[in-house]
Coordinates of C-alpha atoms and ligand atoms in Angstrom, one line a residue:
M1 CA -18.4 44.9 38.2
G2 CA -17.5 48.5 38.3
S3 CA -16.8 49.5 42.2
E4 CA -15.8 53.4 41.0
C5 CA -19.1 55.4 40.4
H6 CA -19.4 56.9 37.5
G7 CA -22.9 58.2 37.9
S8 CA -22.7 62.0 37.3
V9 CA -21.3 60.6 33.6
H10 CA -25.0 60.4 31.0
I11 CA -25.2 58.7 27.9
F12 CA -27.1 58.1 24.9
L13 CA -26.6 54.5 22.9
F14 CA -28.1 55.3 19.3
P15 CA -27.9 52.3 17.4
F16 CA -28.7 51.4 13.7
M17 CA -32.1 49.2 14.0
A18 CA -31.3 46.0 12.5
H19 CA -29.9 42.7 15.7
G20 CA -26.8 42.8 14.2
H21 CA -26.2 46.3 15.5
M22 CA -29.1 46.2 18.2
I23 CA -27.7 43.3 20.0
P24 CA -23.7 44.6 20.6
V25 CA -25.2 47.9 21.8
S26 CA -27.6 46.1 24.3
D27 CA -24.4 44.4 25.6
T28 CA -22.7 47.7 25.9
A29 CA -25.0 49.1 27.4
K30 CA -25.1 46.7 30.2
L31 CA -21.7 47.1 29.8
F32 CA -21.5 51.1 30.8
A33 CA -24.7 51.0 33.0
S34 CA -22.7 47.7 35.0
Y35 CA -19.8 50.9 36.3
G36 CA -22.6 53.5 37.9
V37 CA -23.1 54.9 34.1
K38 CA -26.4 56.5 33.1
I39 CA -27.7 55.0 29.5
T40 CA -29.9 55.9 27.8
I41 CA -30.8 53.7 24.4
V42 CA -32.5 55.9 21.6
T43 CA -34.5 53.3 19.7
T44 CA -37.8 53.7 17.9
P45 CA -41.0 52.2 19.2
L46 CA -41.1 48.5 18.0
N47 CA -36.9 48.0 18.6
A48 CA -37.7 49.9 21.7
I49 CA -40.3 46.6 22.9
R50 CA -37.1 44.2 22.2
F51 CA -34.8 46.6 24.2
A52 CA -36.7 46.2 27.4
Q53 CA -36.5 42.6 27.0
T54 CA -32.8 42.3 26.2
T55 CA -31.9 44.5 29.4
Q56 CA -34.4 43.7 31.7
S57 CA -32.3 40.7 32.6
S58 CA -29.9 43.3 33.4
K59 CA -30.0 44.7 37.3
F60 CA -29.0 48.3 36.0
N61 CA -31.1 50.6 35.2
I62 CA -31.7 51.3 31.7
Q63 CA -33.5 54.2 30.3
I64 CA -35.2 53.3 26.5
K65 CA -36.5 56.6 24.8
A66 CA -38.6 55.8 21.9
I67 CA -38.5 58.2 18.9
E68 CA -41.0 57.8 16.3
F69 CA -39.9 56.1 12.2
P70 CA -41.2 57.3 9.8
S71 CA -41.9 55.1 7.7
E72 CA -45.0 56.3 5.8
E73 CA -43.0 59.6 5.0
A74 CA -40.5 57.2 3.8
G75 CA -42.4 55.4 1.8
L76 CA -42.6 52.5 4.1
P77 CA -44.9 49.9 5.3
K78 CA -46.4 50.9 8.3
G79 CA -44.9 48.8 11.2
C80 CA -41.1 48.0 9.4
E81 CA -38.6 50.0 12.2
N82 CA -36.0 47.6 11.3
V83 CA -34.1 46.4 8.1
D84 CA -34.1 42.1 9.9
T85 CA -37.8 42.7 9.1
L86 CA -38.4 44.6 5.7
P87 CA -40.5 42.4 2.5
S88 CA -38.7 43.3 0.0
P89 CA -34.6 43.7 0.2
D90 CA -36.1 47.5 -2.9
L91 CA -36.7 49.2 0.7
V92 CA -33.1 48.9 2.6
N93 CA -32.2 52.3 0.2
P94 CA -35.8 54.3 1.7
F95 CA -34.8 52.7 4.7
F96 CA -31.7 54.6 5.0
K97 CA -33.0 57.6 4.4
A98 CA -35.7 57.0 6.8
T99 CA -33.3 56.9 9.3
R100 CA -32.0 60.5 8.1
L101 CA -35.5 62.2 9.1
L102 CA -35.0 61.0 12.4
Q103 CA -32.3 63.7 13.9
P104 CA -35.1 66.7 14.5
Q105 CA -36.7 64.4 17.5
F106 CA -32.7 62.5 18.3
E107 CA -32.1 66.7 18.3
E108 CA -35.2 67.7 20.8
L109 CA -34.1 64.6 22.6
L110 CA -30.6 65.8 23.0
K111 CA -32.0 69.7 23.8
E112 CA -33.8 68.3 27.3
F113 CA -31.6 65.4 28.6
K114 CA -28.1 67.1 27.6
P115 CA -26.2 63.9 27.6
T116 CA -22.8 63.5 28.4
C117 CA -21.5 62.1 25.1
I118 CA -23.6 60.5 22.5
V119 CA -23.1 57.0 21.0
A120 CA -23.7 56.5 17.2
D121 CA -24.2 54.0 14.5
M122 CA -21.8 54.0 11.5
V123 CA -24.7 54.4 9.4
F124 CA -25.7 57.6 11.2
P125 CA -22.8 60.2 9.6
W126 CA -25.5 63.0 10.9
A127 CA -25.3 63.0 14.7
T128 CA -21.7 64.0 14.6
E129 CA -23.4 67.9 13.6
A130 CA -26.7 66.8 15.3
A131 CA -24.4 66.7 18.7
A132 CA -21.8 69.9 17.6
K133 CA -24.8 71.8 17.8
F134 CA -24.9 71.3 21.6
G135 CA -21.5 71.3 22.0
I136 CA -21.8 67.4 22.9
P137 CA -19.4 64.6 21.8
R138 CA -20.5 61.9 19.0
L139 CA -18.5 58.5 19.9
V140 CA -18.6 55.9 16.9
F141 CA -19.8 52.2 17.8
S142 CA -17.9 50.5 15.4
G143 CA -19.8 46.9 15.1
T144 CA -16.5 45.4 13.7
S145 CA -12.7 44.3 13.9
F146 CA -9.6 46.9 14.7
F147 CA -8.7 44.7 10.8
A148 CA -11.9 44.9 9.0
M149 CA -11.9 49.0 9.6
C150 CA -7.7 49.1 9.1
A151 CA -8.3 46.3 5.7
L152 CA -11.7 48.8 4.1
D153 CA -9.8 52.1 4.7
C154 CA -6.4 50.7 3.0
V155 CA -8.7 49.0 0.0
K156 CA -10.8 52.2 -0.5
V157 CA -7.5 54.8 -0.9
Y158 CA -5.3 52.6 -2.2
E159 CA -8.4 51.4 -4.4
P160 CA -5.9 48.3 -5.4
Y161 CA -8.5 46.4 -7.1
S162 CA -8.2 48.9 -10.0
K163 CA -5.3 47.1 -10.5
V164 CA -6.1 43.7 -11.0
S165 CA -7.2 42.2 -14.8
S166 CA -10.2 39.9 -13.3
E167 CA -12.2 39.9 -10.6
T168 CA -10.3 35.9 -9.5
E169 CA -6.3 37.0 -9.0
P170 CA -5.5 37.7 -6.3
F171 CA -3.7 42.2 -4.9
V172 CA -2.3 41.8 -1.6
I173 CA -3.8 44.8 0.8
P174 CA -1.4 47.4 0.8
Y175 CA 0.1 48.9 3.2
L176 CA -1.8 46.2 6.0
P177 CA 0.3 44.5 7.9
G178 CA 0.2 40.6 6.8
E179 CA 0.3 40.5 3.4
I180 CA -3.8 39.7 3.2
E181 CA -4.7 39.0 -0.1
L182 CA -8.2 39.3 -1.3
T183 CA -10.0 39.5 -4.7
R184 CA -11.8 41.4 -6.4
A185 CA -15.2 39.2 -6.1
Q186 CA -14.8 39.3 -2.4
L187 CA -15.9 42.5 -2.5
P188 CA -19.4 44.9 -2.8
D189 CA -19.9 46.1 -7.2
F190 CA -20.9 49.4 -4.7
I191 CA -17.0 49.6 -3.6
K192 CA -14.5 48.0 -6.8
N193 CA -16.9 50.0 -9.5
N194 CA -15.7 53.2 -7.7
V195 CA -19.8 54.4 -8.6
L196 CA -21.7 57.1 -6.7
N197 CA -24.8 55.7 -5.2
D198 CA -27.1 56.2 -2.2
V199 CA -24.9 53.7 -0.8
T200 CA -21.5 54.5 -1.5
Q201 CA -21.8 58.1 -0.5
L202 CA -24.0 57.2 3.4
L203 CA -20.6 55.6 3.5
K204 CA -18.6 58.7 2.3
E205 CA -20.5 60.1 4.6
A206 CA -19.8 58.1 7.2
R207 CA -15.8 58.3 7.1
E208 CA -15.7 62.2 6.9
A209 CA -18.1 62.3 10.6
E210 CA -15.6 59.2 12.2
L211 CA -13.5 61.6 11.4
K212 CA -14.9 64.1 12.9
S213 CA -15.9 62.5 15.4
F214 CA -15.1 61.9 19.4
G215 CA -13.6 58.9 17.9
I216 CA -14.9 55.1 18.2
I217 CA -15.6 52.4 20.6
M218 CA -13.7 48.9 19.0
N219 CA -16.3 46.0 20.2
S220 CA -12.8 44.0 20.3
F221 CA -9.9 43.7 22.7
Y222 CA -6.6 44.5 22.4
E223 CA -4.6 40.4 22.7
L224 CA -7.0 39.4 19.6
E225 CA -5.3 42.2 17.0
P226 CA -2.9 44.3 18.3
V227 CA -1.2 44.9 14.8
Y228 CA -4.2 46.9 13.7
A229 CA -5.2 48.0 17.1
D230 CA -1.7 49.7 16.8
F231 CA -2.0 50.5 12.8
Y232 CA -5.1 51.9 13.5
R233 CA -4.5 54.3 15.8
N234 CA -0.8 55.1 14.9
E235 CA -1.1 54.9 11.6
L236 CA -4.5 55.7 10.7
G237 CA -4.5 58.2 13.6
R238 CA -7.8 57.4 15.0
K239 CA -8.7 57.5 18.8
A240 CA -10.3 54.2 19.3
W241 CA -11.2 52.4 22.5
H242 CA -11.4 49.3 22.6
I243 CA -14.0 47.4 25.6
G244 CA -15.1 44.4 24.5
P245 CA -16.2 41.8 23.7
V246 CA -18.9 42.9 25.4
S247 CA -20.6 40.0 25.2
L248 CA -19.0 38.7 27.7
C249 CA -21.5 40.9 30.3
N250 CA -23.9 37.8 30.4
R251 CA -22.7 35.9 33.0
E252 CA -26.2 34.5 33.2
T253 CA -28.1 31.1 31.7
E254 CA -31.0 34.1 31.6
E255 CA -29.1 37.3 30.5
K256 CA -27.7 34.6 27.6
V257 CA -30.9 33.7 26.1
Q258 CA -32.1 37.3 25.5
R259 CA -30.4 38.5 22.8
G260 CA -31.3 39.5 20.2
K261 CA -34.9 37.8 19.6
E262 CA -37.0 35.4 21.2
A263 CA -35.7 32.3 21.3
T264 CA -37.1 29.3 19.2
I265 CA -36.2 26.8 21.7
D266 CA -36.5 26.6 25.1
E267 CA -33.5 27.2 27.1
H268 CA -33.2 24.2 29.2
E269 CA -34.4 22.0 26.1
C270 CA -31.3 23.2 24.4
L271 CA -29.3 22.4 27.1
K272 CA -30.5 18.6 28.4
W273 CA -29.6 18.0 24.9
L274 CA -26.2 19.5 25.0
D275 CA -25.0 17.9 28.9
S276 CA -25.7 14.6 26.6
K277 CA -22.7 15.0 24.3
K278 CA -19.1 14.0 25.4
P279 CA -16.7 17.5 25.6
D280 CA -16.5 19.4 22.2
S281 CA -17.7 16.5 20.4
V282 CA -21.0 19.2 18.4
V283 CA -20.6 21.3 15.4
Y284 CA -22.6 24.6 15.8
L285 CA -23.7 25.7 12.4
C286 CA -25.0 29.6 12.2
F287 CA -25.6 32.5 9.7
G288 CA -26.1 35.4 12.1
S289 CA -29.2 37.0 11.0
V290 CA -29.2 38.8 8.4
A291 CA -27.6 35.7 6.2
D292 CA -30.0 32.9 3.8
F293 CA -29.5 30.0 1.7
N294 CA -31.9 28.7 -0.8
S295 CA -33.5 25.2 -0.8
T296 CA -30.1 24.0 -3.0
Q297 CA -27.8 25.7 -0.3
L298 CA -29.5 23.8 3.1
K299 CA -29.2 19.9 1.0
E300 CA -26.0 20.5 0.9
I301 CA -25.6 21.3 4.1
A302 CA -28.0 18.4 5.4
M303 CA -26.2 16.2 3.2
A304 CA -23.2 17.3 4.1
L305 CA -23.6 17.1 8.3
E306 CA -25.3 13.8 7.8
A307 CA -21.5 12.6 6.0
A308 CA -19.3 14.0 8.4
G309 CA -20.7 12.0 11.3
Q310 CA -20.2 14.8 13.8
D311 CA -22.7 15.5 16.1
F312 CA -24.5 19.4 15.2
I313 CA -26.7 22.4 15.6
W314 CA -27.7 23.8 12.8
V315 CA -29.8 26.7 13.2
V316 CA -32.2 27.3 10.2
R317 CA -33.9 30.9 9.5
K318 CA -36.8 29.0 7.8
G319 CA -40.0 29.1 9.9
K320 CA -41.0 26.1 11.3
D321 CA -44.4 27.3 9.6
E322 CA -42.5 26.8 6.5
V323 CA -42.5 23.9 4.0
D324 CA -39.0 22.2 4.1
E325 CA -39.2 20.1 0.6
W326 CA -35.4 21.2 0.5
L327 CA -34.5 18.8 3.8
P328 CA -33.5 15.0 2.3
E329 CA -35.9 12.4 2.5
G330 CA -35.8 10.7 6.1
F331 CA -32.4 13.4 7.4
E332 CA -34.6 14.0 10.9
E333 CA -35.2 11.3 11.5
R334 CA -31.8 9.5 10.9
M335 CA -30.2 12.3 12.9
E336 CA -32.2 12.1 15.4
G337 CA -30.7 12.3 18.7
K338 CA -27.6 13.4 16.7
G339 CA -28.2 16.8 15.2
L340 CA -30.8 19.5 16.1
M341 CA -32.5 21.5 13.3
I342 CA -33.3 24.7 15.6
R343 CA -35.8 26.3 12.8
G344 CA -35.1 30.0 13.9
W345 CA -33.3 32.0 16.7
A346 CA -31.2 29.7 19.0
P347 CA -30.2 31.4 22.5
Q348 CA -26.4 32.0 20.7
V349 CA -24.2 33.2 23.4
L350 CA -25.9 30.0 25.5
I351 CA -25.1 27.4 23.0
L352 CA -21.6 28.3 21.9
D353 CA -19.8 28.7 25.8
H354 CA -21.0 24.8 26.5
P355 CA -18.8 22.6 26.5
S356 CA -19.9 19.9 24.5
V357 CA -19.9 22.5 21.9
G358 CA -16.0 22.0 19.6
G359 CA -16.4 24.4 16.7
F360 CA -18.0 26.8 15.6
V361 CA -19.6 27.2 11.3
T362 CA -20.0 30.8 11.0
H363 CA -20.9 33.4 8.3
C364 CA -18.0 35.8 9.6
G365 CA -20.6 38.2 10.7
W366 CA -17.9 40.7 13.6
N367 CA -20.2 39.7 16.9
S368 CA -20.5 35.9 15.9
T369 CA -17.2 36.1 15.2
L370 CA -16.0 37.5 18.5
E371 CA -18.2 35.4 20.1
G372 CA -16.6 32.4 18.8
I373 CA -12.9 34.3 20.0
S374 CA -14.9 34.5 23.7
A375 CA -15.7 30.6 23.5
G376 CA -12.0 29.7 23.1
L377 CA -13.5 27.3 19.2
P378 CA -12.3 26.9 15.9
M379 CA -14.5 27.6 13.0
V380 CA -15.1 27.2 10.1
T381 CA -15.6 30.6 7.9
W382 CA -18.2 31.0 5.6
P383 CA -18.6 34.9 4.5
L384 CA -21.0 36.0 2.4
A385 CA -21.5 39.8 2.5
A386 CA -20.6 43.3 4.3
E387 CA -16.7 43.4 5.8
Q388 CA -17.3 39.2 6.6
F389 CA -14.1 38.1 4.2
Y390 CA -12.0 40.6 6.2
N391 CA -13.2 38.4 9.0
E392 CA -12.4 35.7 7.3
K393 CA -8.8 36.1 6.4
L394 CA -8.3 37.4 10.5
V395 CA -9.5 34.0 11.8
A396 CA -8.0 31.8 9.0
Q397 CA -5.0 33.3 8.2
V398 CA -3.5 36.0 11.2
L399 CA -5.2 34.1 14.3
K400 CA -4.6 30.8 12.9
I401 CA -7.9 29.3 14.5
G402 CA -10.6 28.9 11.4
V403 CA -10.4 27.2 8.0
G404 CA -12.7 28.9 5.2
V405 CA -15.2 26.5 3.3
G406 CA -14.1 27.8 0.2
T407 CA -16.5 30.6 -0.6
Q408 CA -14.5 33.4 -2.8
K409 CA -17.6 35.7 -4.3
W410 CA -19.7 38.6 -2.2
V411 CA -22.8 38.4 -2.2
R412 CA -26.4 40.6 -0.9
L413 CA -27.6 37.4 0.9
F414 CA -27.8 34.3 -0.6
G415 CA -24.1 32.6 -0.3
D416 CA -22.7 31.0 -3.4
S417 CA -23.2 27.4 -3.9
V418 CA -20.9 25.1 -1.3
K419 CA -20.8 21.7 -2.3
K420 CA -21.2 19.1 0.7
E421 CA -17.0 17.6 0.1
A422 CA -16.1 20.9 0.7
I423 CA -18.1 21.6 4.2
V424 CA -17.3 17.8 4.7
K425 CA -13.4 18.8 4.5
A426 CA -13.8 21.8 6.5
V427 CA -16.0 20.4 9.5
S428 CA -13.6 17.7 9.4
Q429 CA -11.0 20.2 9.1
I430 CA -11.5 22.4 12.5
M431 CA -12.8 18.7 14.4
V432 CA -10.6 16.0 13.1
G433 CA -6.6 15.3 13.3
E434 CA -3.9 16.6 15.1
E435 CA -4.0 19.8 13.1
A436 CA -7.6 20.5 14.5
E437 CA -6.2 20.3 18.0
E438 CA -3.4 22.7 17.1
R439 CA -5.5 25.7 16.1
R440 CA -7.9 24.5 19.6
S441 CA -5.2 25.1 21.7
R442 CA -5.2 28.3 20.3
A443 CA -8.7 28.8 19.9
R444 CA -9.1 28.2 23.9
E445 CA -5.9 30.5 24.4
L446 CA -7.3 33.4 22.7
G447 CA -10.7 32.6 25.0
K448 CA -8.8 32.7 27.9
Q449 CA -7.6 36.1 26.9
A450 CA -10.8 37.3 26.1
R451 CA -12.0 36.7 29.4
R452 CA -8.9 38.6 30.6
A453 CA -9.2 41.8 29.0
V454 CA -12.6 42.4 30.2
E455 CA -11.8 41.3 33.7
E456 CA -10.7 43.8 36.7
G457 CA -7.4 44.9 35.4
G458 CA -7.5 43.8 32.0
S459 CA -6.8 45.5 29.1
S460 CA -10.8 46.5 27.7
Y461 CA -11.1 47.2 31.7
Q462 CA -8.4 50.2 30.9
D463 CA -9.8 51.1 28.0
F464 CA -12.9 50.9 29.3
N465 CA -12.2 53.6 32.6
K466 CA -9.8 55.8 30.0
L467 CA -12.6 56.5 28.1
I468 CA -14.8 57.2 31.0
Q469 CA -12.2 59.7 32.3
E470 CA -12.1 61.3 29.4
L471 CA -15.5 61.8 28.8
K472 CA -15.7 62.8 32.4
S473 CA -12.9 65.7 31.7
Q474 CA -15.1 67.3 28.9
Q475 CA -17.6 67.4 31.1
L476 CA -15.2 69.6 33.3
G477 CA -13.9 71.6 30.1
Ligands
UDP1 N1 -27.8 35.2 16.9 C1 -28.5 35.0 18.0 N2 -28.8 33.8 17.0 C2 -29.5 33.4 16.5 C3 -28.6 33.8 15.1 C4 -28.2 35.3 15.5 O1 -28.5 35.4 19.1 O2 -30.1 33.1 15.6 C5 -27.3 36.6 17.6 C6 -26.1 36.2 17.1 O3 -25.4 36.1 18.8 C7 -24.5 37.1 17.2 C8 -25.9 38.3 15.8 O4 -27.2 38.2 16.3 O5 -24.9 38.1 18.1 C9 -25.5 38.2 14.7 O6 -24.4 39.3 14.6 P1 -23.1 38.9 13.7 O7 -22.4 40.5 14.2 O8 -22.5 37.6 13.5 O9 -23.8 38.5 12.1 P2 -25.5 39.2 11.1 O10 -26.6 38.6 11.9 O11 -25.0 41.2 11.2 O12 -24.9 39.4 10.5

């Protein structure tokens, strides 16, 4: 925790309304507040309730200001304030449009409180202009790795996907260190088809706004991706501070449990189950807050877990009240004591940090990836969408702590179907044998480096302090 008090600095945090964005912002709020920085989270009423719950375990003072979400004005059902709870994917675009309507209310708050700076999500490009009206610097909060930011930029600028003849022919990402290969199939349509639609327009504006902003806060640490942190700053010319892994600010059980949604398993029950297992023996499978699988894929995973023979915790997003018609006959009885299924929301960081957990099957969302790295775990990478295919490359190819399950196609939600055999093979490659041990020891070392980075004198600690000093000198200027 910080010894110096930075009480003169007041930061507005303005996260996008999705759990994968709100969780790291909540951790960031705690991190800043632990150093005596005054923090106000700006969000909508329903999300404010969740933030109040997740930050209450922190002993620091974090203010939350709610602004009304213009659901009806944007053609959304009342109460739709979080992209994860939209009743239909068709409402995603109206949801993004609705966030633009927040600008006047946001500006009212800026006028009233005059914070030292605002940290707004990348998907709010208008926040740079709003802050500028009041002479306030705007920082961008990046929810991903330096590696992905660099790769995205090189793909966008040099369009290597337009020089291959098929969806599966690999191309090397130009100028990006490390000879990183990708295929067109692993890119979203809105990038590779060069169309101008709402999404590409937003991405374009987000990039322009980032370039005009005061800089970008990265939830990463230098030792994890030094080549890409340097490339981002020196070659791409961006101003960035790495302050992560922010999830490491959660030290107590209660803090680790209170992240995101309410967990659907009692943490004591979960810990008791894990305590009964040998060190490094349990595989944890979870695919984040958005991804969902159809029954065929769920069945394939169940059969793979049974065949792999490892103890496991498997998070299935389907609720208890939904019929598990996809479960193989007698699966739960046979897996009694060997596997734990969590239907709904798991206390992920609590689980990953337990010594019995020895591997993580992840969709490569950046928060999950970094949480796995912080826990020193080897991973099976199962990317689906967003920038997850880039994160997979970082984990498997650059850091050499992961094995790909073999997904080849960018999809929005459901994933291409991965067969039982591929899952069994990848799980055994991170759990059993000499190569698995090598991966594990590399992962452990990275976990130690992650912890060192956030301790006093560590690289993230130093960059965090540099950022605060710069903000203070802005105040004086
Ligand atoms: N998470 C959790 N329990 C769950 C599912 C997800 O705590 O059952 C948390 C996870 O720890 C991470 C976040 O939700 O912090 C998911 O973010 P990520 O970037 O990994 O993926 P996204 O949900 O954005 O696809």
